[in-house]
Coordinates of C-alpha atoms and ligand atoms in Angstrom, one line a residue:
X250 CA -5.2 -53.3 -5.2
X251 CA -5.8 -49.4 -6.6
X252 CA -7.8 -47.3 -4.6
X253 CA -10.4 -47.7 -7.2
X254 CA -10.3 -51.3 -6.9
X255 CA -10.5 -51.3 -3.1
X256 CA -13.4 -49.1 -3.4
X257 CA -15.5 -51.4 -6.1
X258 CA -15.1 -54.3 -3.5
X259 CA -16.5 -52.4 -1.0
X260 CA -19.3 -51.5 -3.4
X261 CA -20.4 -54.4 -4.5
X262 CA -23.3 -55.0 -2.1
X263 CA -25.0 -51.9 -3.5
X264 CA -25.8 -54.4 -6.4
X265 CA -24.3 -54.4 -10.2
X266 CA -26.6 -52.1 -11.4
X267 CA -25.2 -49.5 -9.1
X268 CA -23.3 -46.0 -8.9
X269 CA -21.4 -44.3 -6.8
X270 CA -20.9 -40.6 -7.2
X271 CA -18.3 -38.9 -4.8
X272 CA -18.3 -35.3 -4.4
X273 CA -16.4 -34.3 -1.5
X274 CA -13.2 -32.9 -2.6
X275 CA -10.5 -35.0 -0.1
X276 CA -12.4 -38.2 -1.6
X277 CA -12.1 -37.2 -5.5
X278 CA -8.8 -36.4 -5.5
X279 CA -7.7 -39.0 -3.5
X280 CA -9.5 -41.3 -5.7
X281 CA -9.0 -40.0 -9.3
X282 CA -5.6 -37.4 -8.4
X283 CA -7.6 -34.3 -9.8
X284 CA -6.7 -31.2 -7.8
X285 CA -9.3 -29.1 -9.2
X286 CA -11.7 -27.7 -6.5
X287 CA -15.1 -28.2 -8.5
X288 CA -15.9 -32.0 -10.1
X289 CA -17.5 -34.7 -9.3
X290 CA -16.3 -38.6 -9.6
X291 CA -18.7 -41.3 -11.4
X292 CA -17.8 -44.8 -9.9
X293 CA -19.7 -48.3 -11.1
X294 CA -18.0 -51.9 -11.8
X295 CA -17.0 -51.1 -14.6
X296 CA -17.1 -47.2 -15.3
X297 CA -14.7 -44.5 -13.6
X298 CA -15.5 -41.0 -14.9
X299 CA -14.5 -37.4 -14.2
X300 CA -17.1 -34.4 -14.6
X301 CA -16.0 -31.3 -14.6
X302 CA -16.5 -27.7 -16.5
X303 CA -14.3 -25.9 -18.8
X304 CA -12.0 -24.1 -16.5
X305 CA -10.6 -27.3 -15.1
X306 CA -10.3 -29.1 -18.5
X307 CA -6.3 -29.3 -19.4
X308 CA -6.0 -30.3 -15.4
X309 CA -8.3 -33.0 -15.5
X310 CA -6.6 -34.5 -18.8
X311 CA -3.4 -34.1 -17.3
X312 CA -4.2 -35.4 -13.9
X313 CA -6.5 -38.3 -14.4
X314 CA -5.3 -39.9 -17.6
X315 CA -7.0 -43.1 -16.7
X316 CA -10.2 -41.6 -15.7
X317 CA -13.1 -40.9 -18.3
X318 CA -13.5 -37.1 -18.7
X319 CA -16.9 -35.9 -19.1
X320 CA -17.4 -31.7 -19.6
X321 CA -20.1 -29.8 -18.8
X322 CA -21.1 -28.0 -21.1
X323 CA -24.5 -25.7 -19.8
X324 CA -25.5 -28.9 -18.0
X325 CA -26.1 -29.2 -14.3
X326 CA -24.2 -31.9 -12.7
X327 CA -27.4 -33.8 -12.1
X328 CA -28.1 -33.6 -16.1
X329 CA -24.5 -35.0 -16.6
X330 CA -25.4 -37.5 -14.0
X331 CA -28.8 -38.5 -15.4
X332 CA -27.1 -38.8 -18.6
X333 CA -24.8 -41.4 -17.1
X334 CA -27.7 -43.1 -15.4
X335 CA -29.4 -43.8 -18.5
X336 CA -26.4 -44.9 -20.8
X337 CA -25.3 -47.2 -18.4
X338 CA -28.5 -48.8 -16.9
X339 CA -28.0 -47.3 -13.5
X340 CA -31.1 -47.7 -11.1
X341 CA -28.9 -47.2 -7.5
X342 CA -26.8 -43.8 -6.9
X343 CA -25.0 -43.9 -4.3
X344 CA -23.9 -40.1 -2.8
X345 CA -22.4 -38.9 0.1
X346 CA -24.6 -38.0 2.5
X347 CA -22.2 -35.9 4.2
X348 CA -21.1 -34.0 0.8
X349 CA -24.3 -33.1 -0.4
X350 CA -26.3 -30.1 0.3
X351 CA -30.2 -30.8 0.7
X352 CA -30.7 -28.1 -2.4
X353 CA -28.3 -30.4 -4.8
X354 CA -30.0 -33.4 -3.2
X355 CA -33.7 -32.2 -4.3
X356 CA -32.0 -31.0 -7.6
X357 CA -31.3 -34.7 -8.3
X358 CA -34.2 -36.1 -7.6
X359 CA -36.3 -33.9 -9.6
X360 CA -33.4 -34.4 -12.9
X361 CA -32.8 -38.3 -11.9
X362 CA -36.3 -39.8 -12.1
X363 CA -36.6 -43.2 -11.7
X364 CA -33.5 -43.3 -10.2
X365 CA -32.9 -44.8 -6.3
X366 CA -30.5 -42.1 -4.4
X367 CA -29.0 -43.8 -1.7
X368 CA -27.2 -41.8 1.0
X369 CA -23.7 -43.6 2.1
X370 CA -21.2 -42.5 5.1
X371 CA -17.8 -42.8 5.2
X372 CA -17.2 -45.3 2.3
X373 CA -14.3 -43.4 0.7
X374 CA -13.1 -42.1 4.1
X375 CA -12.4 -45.5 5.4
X376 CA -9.8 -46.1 2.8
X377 CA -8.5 -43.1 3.5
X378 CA -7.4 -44.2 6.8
X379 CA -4.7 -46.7 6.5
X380 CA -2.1 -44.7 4.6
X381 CA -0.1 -46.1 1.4
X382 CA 3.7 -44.8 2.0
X383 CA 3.9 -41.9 -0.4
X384 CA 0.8 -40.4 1.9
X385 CA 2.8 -40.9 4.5
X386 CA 5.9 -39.2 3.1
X387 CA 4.4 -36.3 2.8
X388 CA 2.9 -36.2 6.1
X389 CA 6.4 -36.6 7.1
X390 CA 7.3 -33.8 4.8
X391 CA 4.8 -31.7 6.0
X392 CA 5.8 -32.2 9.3
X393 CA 9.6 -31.3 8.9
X394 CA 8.5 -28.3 7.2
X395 CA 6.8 -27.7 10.5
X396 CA 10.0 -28.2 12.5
X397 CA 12.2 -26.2 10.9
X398 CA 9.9 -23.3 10.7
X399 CA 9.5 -23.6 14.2
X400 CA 12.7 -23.5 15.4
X401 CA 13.4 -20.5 13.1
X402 CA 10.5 -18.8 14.5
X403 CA 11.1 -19.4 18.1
X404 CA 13.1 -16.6 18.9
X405 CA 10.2 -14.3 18.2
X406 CA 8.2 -15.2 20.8
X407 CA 9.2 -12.8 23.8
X408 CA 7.5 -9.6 25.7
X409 CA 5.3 -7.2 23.7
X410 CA 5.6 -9.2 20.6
X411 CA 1.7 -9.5 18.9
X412 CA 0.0 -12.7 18.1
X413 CA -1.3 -11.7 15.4
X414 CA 2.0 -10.8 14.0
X415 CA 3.8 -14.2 15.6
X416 CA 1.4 -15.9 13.5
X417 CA 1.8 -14.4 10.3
X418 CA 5.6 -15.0 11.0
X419 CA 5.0 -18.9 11.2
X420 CA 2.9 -18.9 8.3
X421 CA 5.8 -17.1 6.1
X422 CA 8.2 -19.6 7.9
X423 CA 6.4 -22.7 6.8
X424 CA 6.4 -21.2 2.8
X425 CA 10.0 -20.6 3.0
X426 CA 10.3 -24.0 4.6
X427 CA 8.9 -25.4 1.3
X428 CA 5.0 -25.7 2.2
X429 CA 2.2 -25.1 -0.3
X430 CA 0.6 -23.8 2.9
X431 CA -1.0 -24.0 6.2
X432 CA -3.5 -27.0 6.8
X433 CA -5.5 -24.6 9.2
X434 CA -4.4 -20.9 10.3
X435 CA -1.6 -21.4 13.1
X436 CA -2.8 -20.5 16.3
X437 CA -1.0 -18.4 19.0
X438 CA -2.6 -18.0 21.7
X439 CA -0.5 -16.5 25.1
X440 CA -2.0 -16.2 28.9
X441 CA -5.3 -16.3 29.0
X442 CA -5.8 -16.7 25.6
X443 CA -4.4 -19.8 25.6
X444 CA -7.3 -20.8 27.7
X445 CA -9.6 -21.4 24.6
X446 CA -8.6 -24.2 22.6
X447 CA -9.2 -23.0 19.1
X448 CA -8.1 -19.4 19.6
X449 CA -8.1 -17.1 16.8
X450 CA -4.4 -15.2 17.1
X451 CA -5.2 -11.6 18.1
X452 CA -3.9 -8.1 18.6
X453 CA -2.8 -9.1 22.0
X454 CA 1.1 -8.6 23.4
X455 CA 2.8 -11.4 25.0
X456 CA 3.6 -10.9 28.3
X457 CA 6.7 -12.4 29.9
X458 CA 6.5 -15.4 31.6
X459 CA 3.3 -16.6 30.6
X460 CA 2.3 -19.9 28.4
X461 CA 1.9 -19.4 24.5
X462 CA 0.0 -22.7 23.2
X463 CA 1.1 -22.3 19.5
X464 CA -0.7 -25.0 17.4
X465 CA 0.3 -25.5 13.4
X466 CA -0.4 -27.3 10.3
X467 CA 1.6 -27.6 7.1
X468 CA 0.0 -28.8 3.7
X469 CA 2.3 -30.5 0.8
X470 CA 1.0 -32.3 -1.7
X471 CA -2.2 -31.8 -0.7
X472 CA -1.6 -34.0 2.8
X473 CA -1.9 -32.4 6.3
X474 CA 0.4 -32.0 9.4
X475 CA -0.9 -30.9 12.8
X476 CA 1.4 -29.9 16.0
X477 CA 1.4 -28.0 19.1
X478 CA 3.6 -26.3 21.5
X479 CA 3.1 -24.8 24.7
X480 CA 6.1 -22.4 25.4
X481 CA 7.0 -20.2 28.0
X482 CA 7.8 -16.6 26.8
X483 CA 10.9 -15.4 27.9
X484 CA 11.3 -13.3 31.1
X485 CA 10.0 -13.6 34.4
X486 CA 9.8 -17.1 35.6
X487 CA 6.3 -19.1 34.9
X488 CA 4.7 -19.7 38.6
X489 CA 4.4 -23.2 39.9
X490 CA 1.0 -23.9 38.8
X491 CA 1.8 -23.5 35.3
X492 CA 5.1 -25.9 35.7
X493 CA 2.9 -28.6 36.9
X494 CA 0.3 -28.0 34.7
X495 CA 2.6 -28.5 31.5
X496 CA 4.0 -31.8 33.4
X497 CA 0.7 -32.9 34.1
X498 CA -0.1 -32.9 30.3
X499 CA 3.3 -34.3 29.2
X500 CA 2.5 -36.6 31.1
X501 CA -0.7 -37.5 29.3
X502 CA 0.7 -37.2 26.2
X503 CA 3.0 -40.1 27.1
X504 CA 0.4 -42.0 28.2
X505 CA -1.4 -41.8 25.2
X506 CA 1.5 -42.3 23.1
X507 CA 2.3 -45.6 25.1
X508 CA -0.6 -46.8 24.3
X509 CA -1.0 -46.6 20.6
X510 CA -0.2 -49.3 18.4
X511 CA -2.0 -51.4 15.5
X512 CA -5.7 -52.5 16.6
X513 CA -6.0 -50.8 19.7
X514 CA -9.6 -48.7 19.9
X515 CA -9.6 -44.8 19.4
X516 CA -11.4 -44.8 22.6
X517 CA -8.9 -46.2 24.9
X518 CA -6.4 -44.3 23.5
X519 CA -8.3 -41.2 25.2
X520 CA -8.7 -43.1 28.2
X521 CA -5.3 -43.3 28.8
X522 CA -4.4 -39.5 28.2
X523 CA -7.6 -38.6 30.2
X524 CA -6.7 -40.9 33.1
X525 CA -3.4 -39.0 34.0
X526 CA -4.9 -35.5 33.6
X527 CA -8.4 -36.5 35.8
X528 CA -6.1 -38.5 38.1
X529 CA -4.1 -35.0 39.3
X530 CA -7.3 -33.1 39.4
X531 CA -7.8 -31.5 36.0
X532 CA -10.5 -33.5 34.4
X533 CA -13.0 -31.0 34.3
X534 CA -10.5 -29.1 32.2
X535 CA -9.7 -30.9 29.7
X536 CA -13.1 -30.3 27.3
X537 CA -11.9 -32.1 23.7
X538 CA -10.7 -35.6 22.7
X539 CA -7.1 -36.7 22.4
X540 CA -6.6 -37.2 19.1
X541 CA -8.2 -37.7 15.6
X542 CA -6.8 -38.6 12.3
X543 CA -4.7 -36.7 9.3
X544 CA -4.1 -37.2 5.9
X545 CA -5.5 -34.9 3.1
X546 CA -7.7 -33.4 5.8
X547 CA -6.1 -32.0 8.9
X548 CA -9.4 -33.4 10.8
X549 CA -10.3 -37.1 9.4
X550 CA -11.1 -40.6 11.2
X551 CA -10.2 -42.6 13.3
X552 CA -11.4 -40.4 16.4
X553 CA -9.0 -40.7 19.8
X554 CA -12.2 -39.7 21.8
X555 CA -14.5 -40.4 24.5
X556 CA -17.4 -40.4 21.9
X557 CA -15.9 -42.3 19.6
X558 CA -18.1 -45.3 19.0
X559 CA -16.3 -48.6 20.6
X560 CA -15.5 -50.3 17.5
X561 CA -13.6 -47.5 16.0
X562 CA -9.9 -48.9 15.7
X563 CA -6.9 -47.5 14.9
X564 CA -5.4 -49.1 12.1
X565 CA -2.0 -50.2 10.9
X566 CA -0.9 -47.5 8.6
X567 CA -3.2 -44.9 10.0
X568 CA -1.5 -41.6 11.3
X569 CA -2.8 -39.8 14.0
X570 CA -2.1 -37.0 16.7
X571 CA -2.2 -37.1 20.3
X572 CA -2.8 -34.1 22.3
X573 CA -4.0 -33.5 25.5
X574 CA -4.7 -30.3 26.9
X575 CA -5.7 -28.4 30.0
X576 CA -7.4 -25.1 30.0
X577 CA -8.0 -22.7 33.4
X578 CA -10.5 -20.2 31.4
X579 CA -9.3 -16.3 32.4
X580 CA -5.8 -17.8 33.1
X581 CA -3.9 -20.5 31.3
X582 CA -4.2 -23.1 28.6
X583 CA -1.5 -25.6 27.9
X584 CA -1.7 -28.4 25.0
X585 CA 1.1 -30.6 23.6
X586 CA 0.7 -32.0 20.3
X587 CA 2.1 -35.1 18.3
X588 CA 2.1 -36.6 14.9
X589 CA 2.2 -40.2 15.0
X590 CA 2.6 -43.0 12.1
X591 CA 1.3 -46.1 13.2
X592 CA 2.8 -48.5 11.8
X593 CA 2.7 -52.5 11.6
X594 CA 6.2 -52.3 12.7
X595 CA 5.9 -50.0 15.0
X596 CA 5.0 -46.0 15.6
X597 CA 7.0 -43.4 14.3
X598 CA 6.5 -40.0 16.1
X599 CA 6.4 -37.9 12.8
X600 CA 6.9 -33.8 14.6
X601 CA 10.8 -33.2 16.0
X602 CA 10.7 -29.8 17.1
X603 CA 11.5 -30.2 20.8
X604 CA 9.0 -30.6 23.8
X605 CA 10.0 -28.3 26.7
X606 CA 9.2 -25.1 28.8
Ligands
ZN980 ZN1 -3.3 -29.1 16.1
ZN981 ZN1 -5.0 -31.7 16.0

């Protein structure tokens, strides 16, 4: 079955004389193919149309040849929409509640009377999460890239040398490495900065010895990769605490690995991770989930989480990361990352470049 066909089935019970229109930019393109950053999809039982404006004509013709182009032309979308509506017989639009801002939302109602808007979650999303190979491949492309800017880059990180800097370096790395570009802005984060899990890379100097949690993304073909490293910068020794700290979460992120296959809940997945790092003392320093999903969003379902709802599974075909972390705020932070295709015939750990301190 296409996407779009997959999708229709799962539309169905919104009744034949339904719509759905998907604006959310992940969700079009990975329905239609269209790359262009401003358009929005038209689906019905029968119908599959693309609107978009002028400056993303050519692309949408050369992108989308099976889909329907419709061009705006002065029109707001919702006049394009209503036009649609009443063509077609519509009385049910379906929209993402998630996509659409309460301003567009009012701007619809008032241009699509005698229409029902329906607010949906999630229904193009959970397609998205079992992966078809080709997405896969380029996750795994993404995540060589990754690798082997990585182990270019390595060498950089030593005393004085500037986050700031360091991370600009990766970036450039992952271009040369054949990117299209980062799927978030690498972080590098050393001492005590590494203490805050989404550090922004700074002006700061490295200082030898300590722990640099350096945490990077690639993007090709418009599909994600996500992977960190916690390494040691060259020089005086790490102390003790941060030697078992780093095994303590290597630890977890074995566990968590161990315990991810086909079916099993996104939930217990975290529990397993969690167990190891509360078990030597460190619960209270571990503050996000384990893992969540990645495709063509570098954050996307299923969550690995303690809130994630109990029936949230992680599919065959779904690719995932797993990465524990603990963080001593004003001291330390260590986090270890991994990419990992779940597969029906089993998981395929998708980053290479080597674990180790
Ligand atoms: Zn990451
Ligand atoms: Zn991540």
């Amino acid at each position: 079955m296409t996407r779009l066909e997959r999708l229709r089935a799962d539309l169905g019970r919104l009744g034949t004389d339904a719509a759905l229109v998907v604006s959310a930019e992940a969700n079009r393109r990975y329905l239609s193919g269209f790359r262009g950053d401003a358009g929005i999809l038209w689906v019905t039982s029968q119908d599959a149309a693309l609107i978009t404006d002028a400056r993303f004509w050519d692309q949408a013709e050369q992108e989308c040849p099976d889909w329907r182009l419709v061009r705006l032309e002065g029109q707001t979308y919702g006049q394009a929409l209503a036009q649609l509506t009443a063509e077609r017989g519509i009385r049910v639009l379906g929209f993402e509640a998630a996509a659409v801002t309460y301003q567009t939302y009012l701007g619809w109602r008032r241009e699509l009377r005698g229409v029902r808007l329906r607010p949906l979650g999630g229904v193009v999303e959970r397609l998205r999460l079992v992966k078809e190979p080709e997405e896969v491949a380029a996750i795994r492309g993404a995540a060589q890239a990754v690798d082997q800017a990585f182990r270019r880059w390595l060498p950089l990180v030593r005393p004085g040398a500037v986050e700031r800097e360091l991370a600009a370096e990766l970036e450039h790395q992952l271009r040369l490495a054949g990117a299209e570009g980062t799927s978030f802005p690498p972080i590098v984060a050393g001492g005590a900065h590494g203490a805050q899990p989404h550090a922004v890379a700074a002006d700061r100097a490295l200082e030898a010895g300590e722990l640099v949690v350096v945490d990077v993304g690639a993007r090709l073909d418009g599909y994600c990769s996500d992977m960190t490293r916690t390494v040691a910068v060259p020089g005086a020794p790490s102390t003790d605490e941060a030697r078992r700290i780093f095994a303590v979460v290597h630890q977890a992120l074995r566990a968590g690995l161990a315990v991810l296959r086909p079916g099993v809940r996104g939930r217990d997945v975290d529990a397993a991770a969690r167990g190891v790092i509360e078990a030597a003392g460190y619960g209270a320093c571990f503050g996000h989930g384990t893992g969540h999903g990645v495709g063509l969003e570098v954050h996307e379902g299923p969550g690995l989480s303690w809130r994630t709802p109990p029936g949230v599974r992680v599919p065959a075909g779904a690719v995932v990361t797993v990465e524990p972390g603990i963080y001593l705020p004003g001291r330390l932070g260590v986090r270890l990352e991994e990419l990992v295709h779940v597969g029906a015939a089993g998981t395929e750990i998708l980053s290479r470049a080597g674990l180790g301190l």
